[in-house]
């Protein structure tokens, strides 16, 4: 679930967020993943009230960037504070069921990427020992071969058609 509200833009609008969640719930949605950053407190408040489960995601990139001016430029300096602040802010919401430390991060292809995954997962468990950690991987089987997948509690495998042969 991306942070914006379609044509309404990115500014938080409680009623628009509530309506969006109500529509999703009417379609049978009972859980969602924020992508690829923490949700607004208002969204979590709506999810708490409606009983929608939320996987809160912290990062779309770590040290290896996906875009020219991405978070990777600030990751080393800010990741720990940002992750701890996110968890401290959101851990008392009953809708939050797990913490995602990354979405399709490029370190999944690195032999030592597991060290950073362990570091981030340890921060999550330090701040909230009651919830599991996860990450979305899209370069199967690399996260398993490089041991990154073993540093989190719940492995997420994202479907990425370019990695699959179509026959």
XYZ file of C-alpha atoms in Angstrom:
167
model
C 0.000 0.000 0.000
C 1.676 3.173 -1.163
C 1.390 6.303 0.945
C -0.519 8.477 -1.497
C -4.265 8.825 -1.911
C -4.395 8.795 -5.696
C -5.575 12.074 -7.176
C -5.743 13.605 -3.680
C -1.960 13.424 -3.396
C 0.338 12.582 -0.520
C -0.959 14.862 2.220
C -2.718 12.938 4.976
C -6.489 13.103 4.776
C -8.126 11.041 7.518
C -11.472 10.546 5.789
C -9.838 9.658 2.458
C -7.616 7.123 4.222
C -10.616 5.697 6.053
C -12.598 5.439 2.800
C -9.670 3.746 1.049
C -9.414 1.142 3.811
C -13.193 0.594 3.852
C -13.193 -0.041 0.095
C -10.303 -2.457 0.427
C -12.023 -4.237 3.286
C -15.231 -4.542 1.222
C -13.120 -6.335 -1.425
C -11.971 -8.871 1.164
C -8.637 -7.324 2.126
C -7.752 -8.064 5.742
C -4.006 -7.316 5.710
C -1.598 -5.036 3.876
C 2.053 -4.128 3.556
C 3.100 -0.506 3.540
C 5.385 0.266 0.650
C 8.068 1.215 0.973
C 8.144 3.414 3.995
C 6.288 3.823 7.293
C 2.565 4.617 7.103
C 0.933 7.697 8.529
C -0.282 7.410 12.130
C -3.759 8.128 10.764
C -3.627 5.060 8.541
C -2.661 2.862 11.464
C -5.469 4.359 13.542
C -7.965 3.438 10.803
C -6.499 -0.067 10.507
C -6.705 -0.502 14.290
C -10.394 0.412 14.203
C -11.250 -1.744 11.172
C -9.170 -4.750 12.222
C -6.881 -4.638 9.186
C -3.470 -6.195 9.859
C -0.413 -4.191 8.803
C 3.142 -5.108 7.894
C 5.077 -1.869 8.402
C 7.980 -1.407 5.996
C 10.976 0.771 6.768
C 13.237 0.896 3.720
C 13.217 0.583 -0.057
C 17.003 0.637 -0.214
C 19.950 0.283 2.125
C 23.515 1.199 1.149
C 23.146 0.269 -2.516
C 20.881 2.763 -4.235
C 18.136 2.152 -6.759
C 17.893 5.772 -7.871
C 20.344 8.671 -8.111
C 19.190 10.575 -5.027
C 17.798 7.776 -2.904
C 17.844 7.013 0.801
C 21.102 5.092 0.336
C 22.903 8.440 0.560
C 21.652 8.814 4.122
C 21.332 5.185 5.163
C 24.563 4.820 7.120
C 23.914 7.959 9.143
C 20.142 7.643 9.654
C 18.973 4.021 9.377
C 19.206 3.158 13.055
C 17.472 6.287 14.278
C 14.782 6.076 11.585
C 14.087 2.401 12.298
C 13.981 2.835 16.071
C 11.759 5.918 15.782
C 9.356 4.083 13.466
C 9.018 1.130 15.814
C 8.680 3.286 18.926
C 5.971 5.323 17.217
C 3.988 2.358 15.872
C 4.543 -0.561 18.252
C 1.460 0.155 20.361
C -0.900 -0.205 17.403
C -2.722 -3.550 17.559
C -2.953 -3.613 13.752
C 0.840 -3.870 13.364
C 1.837 -7.525 13.033
C 5.439 -7.383 11.746
C 8.307 -5.107 10.768
C 9.750 -5.165 7.257
C 13.392 -4.148 7.031
C 13.428 -3.824 3.257
C 11.758 -4.109 -0.106
C 13.698 -5.781 -2.900
C 16.933 -4.373 -1.547
C 19.971 -4.920 -3.741
C 22.124 -6.235 -0.887
C 20.270 -9.541 -1.252
C 22.740 -10.222 -4.086
C 25.807 -9.466 -1.955
C 27.742 -12.122 -0.036
C 27.913 -9.928 3.059
C 24.404 -8.437 2.779
C 23.312 -10.752 5.582
C 25.306 -8.669 8.081
C 23.186 -5.599 7.448
C 19.984 -7.666 7.529
C 21.004 -9.098 10.901
C 21.814 -5.618 12.208
C 18.403 -4.264 11.148
C 16.534 -7.310 12.440
C 18.362 -7.021 15.768
C 17.270 -3.379 16.058
C 13.661 -4.421 15.448
C 13.824 -7.163 18.082
C 15.513 -4.799 20.521
C 12.717 -2.241 20.154
C 9.888 -4.786 19.905
C 10.612 -8.383 20.893
C 6.946 -9.331 20.356
C 6.769 -9.026 16.556
C 8.642 -10.822 13.768
C 10.797 -9.215 11.105
C 10.456 -9.699 7.368
C 11.737 -8.396 4.038
C 10.602 -8.668 0.441
C 13.080 -10.470 -1.825
C 12.945 -10.566 -5.601
C 16.195 -12.237 -6.630
C 15.493 -15.836 -5.652
C 17.563 -17.849 -4.738
C 20.229 -15.217 -3.923
C 18.891 -14.227 -0.457
C 19.115 -17.868 0.625
C 22.500 -18.514 -0.961
C 23.900 -15.357 0.641
C 22.284 -16.135 4.023
C 20.357 -12.856 4.103
C 16.979 -14.611 4.278
C 18.050 -16.436 7.445
C 18.464 -13.182 9.374
C 14.734 -12.419 9.429
C 11.770 -14.294 10.868
C 9.371 -14.349 7.901
C 10.716 -14.529 4.343
C 8.839 -12.550 1.711
C 9.280 -13.598 -1.912
C 8.060 -10.919 -4.279
C 6.994 -11.952 -7.743
C 9.147 -10.223 -10.320
C 8.419 -11.516 -13.849
C 11.889 -10.692 -15.203
C 13.341 -13.383 -12.949
C 11.076 -16.119 -14.269
C 11.199 -17.896 -17.582
C 7.914 -17.774 -19.444
C 7.260 -20.991 -21.388
